[in-house]
Coordinates of C-alpha atoms in Angstrom, one line a residue:
M1 CA -8.7 -53.7 30.1
E2 CA -11.6 -53.4 32.6
I3 CA -13.3 -56.9 33.7
R4 CA -16.4 -56.8 35.8
E5 CA -19.5 -59.0 36.5
A6 CA -23.1 -58.0 36.3
K7 CA -26.4 -59.8 37.2
M8 CA -29.3 -59.5 35.2
K9 CA -32.3 -61.7 35.3
K10 CA -30.5 -64.3 37.4
Q11 CA -28.0 -64.6 34.6
R12 CA -24.3 -63.8 35.6
K13 CA -22.4 -62.1 32.8
L14 CA -18.9 -61.6 32.8
I15 CA -18.0 -58.3 30.8
L16 CA -14.3 -58.0 29.3
K17 CA -14.1 -54.4 27.8
L18 CA -11.0 -53.6 25.8
E19 CA -9.9 -51.7 22.8
T20 CA -8.1 -53.2 20.0
E21 CA -8.0 -53.2 16.1
I22 CA -9.6 -55.7 13.7
A23 CA -7.2 -57.9 12.0
G24 CA -7.4 -58.3 8.4
V25 CA -10.0 -55.6 7.5
H26 CA -7.7 -54.8 4.1
C27 CA -8.6 -58.3 2.9
Y28 CA -12.5 -58.2 3.2
K29 CA -13.2 -54.8 1.8
N30 CA -16.6 -54.8 3.9
D31 CA -16.4 -51.5 5.5
I32 CA -17.9 -51.1 8.9
L33 CA -19.0 -47.5 10.6
P34 CA -18.7 -46.5 14.1
G35 CA -22.2 -47.8 16.0
E36 CA -22.6 -50.5 13.5
L37 CA -23.7 -53.9 15.3
T38 CA -21.2 -57.0 14.7
R39 CA -21.2 -60.6 15.8
F40 CA -18.3 -62.9 16.4
R41 CA -18.1 -66.7 15.5
R42 CA -15.5 -68.9 16.5
E43 CA -13.8 -70.6 13.4
P44 CA -11.6 -73.7 14.9
D45 CA -11.2 -75.1 11.7
N46 CA -9.2 -72.3 10.6
F47 CA -5.8 -73.7 9.0
I48 CA -3.9 -70.5 10.0
D49 CA -5.0 -69.9 13.5
E50 CA -7.2 -72.7 15.4
N51 CA -8.3 -69.9 17.8
A52 CA -9.5 -67.8 15.0
I53 CA -12.7 -65.5 15.9
E54 CA -14.1 -64.1 13.0
I55 CA -16.0 -60.4 13.0
L56 CA -18.9 -60.3 11.1
K57 CA -21.6 -57.7 10.2
K58 CA -25.2 -57.6 10.6
D59 CA -25.8 -59.0 7.2
K60 CA -23.1 -61.6 8.1
K61 CA -20.5 -60.3 5.9
K62 CA -17.0 -60.8 7.1
V63 CA -15.3 -57.9 8.5
G64 CA -12.0 -59.4 9.6
Y65 CA -10.7 -61.4 12.7
V66 CA -10.0 -60.7 16.5
R67 CA -6.4 -60.3 16.7
R68 CA -4.5 -63.6 17.0
Q69 CA -2.8 -62.8 20.3
L70 CA -6.3 -61.8 21.7
A71 CA -8.1 -64.7 20.0
S72 CA -5.6 -67.2 21.9
V73 CA -6.9 -66.0 25.2
I74 CA -10.4 -65.6 24.4
A75 CA -11.1 -68.8 22.4
P76 CA -10.9 -71.4 25.2
Y77 CA -13.5 -69.6 27.2
V78 CA -15.8 -69.3 24.4
D79 CA -15.4 -73.0 23.6
K80 CA -15.5 -74.2 27.3
Y81 CA -18.2 -72.0 28.4
G82 CA -20.2 -70.8 25.3
I83 CA -19.4 -67.2 25.7
R84 CA -21.0 -65.0 23.8
L85 CA -19.1 -61.9 22.5
R86 CA -20.1 -58.5 21.2
C87 CA -18.5 -55.8 19.7
D88 CA -18.7 -51.9 19.8
V89 CA -17.2 -50.1 17.0
T90 CA -15.8 -47.0 18.2
G91 CA -13.9 -45.5 15.5
Q92 CA -11.6 -46.2 12.4
G93 CA -7.9 -46.5 12.1
D94 CA -5.4 -48.5 10.1
G95 CA -7.7 -51.4 11.3
Y96 CA -11.4 -50.6 12.9
F97 CA -11.7 -51.1 16.6

């Protein structure tokens, strides 16, 4: 995991770079390709995981979720500080990452 700060246009950004698989890709059947843009959206009312962070394609179709263990670390910061998340799809495996 790599963490660094970047200052751009008087705005501080905390950059967390990591590689992980997307959970639940087999449930949604919305294939995503390396290089495709994605967005994240918190799903605090998820009855299975209160820290759930869904991963959506540009057309807003759900691809899957940030893995539960990782979401439990990231979600509180997203909630408290309004942190925006971004994903670069770099390859395919059993799950995408």
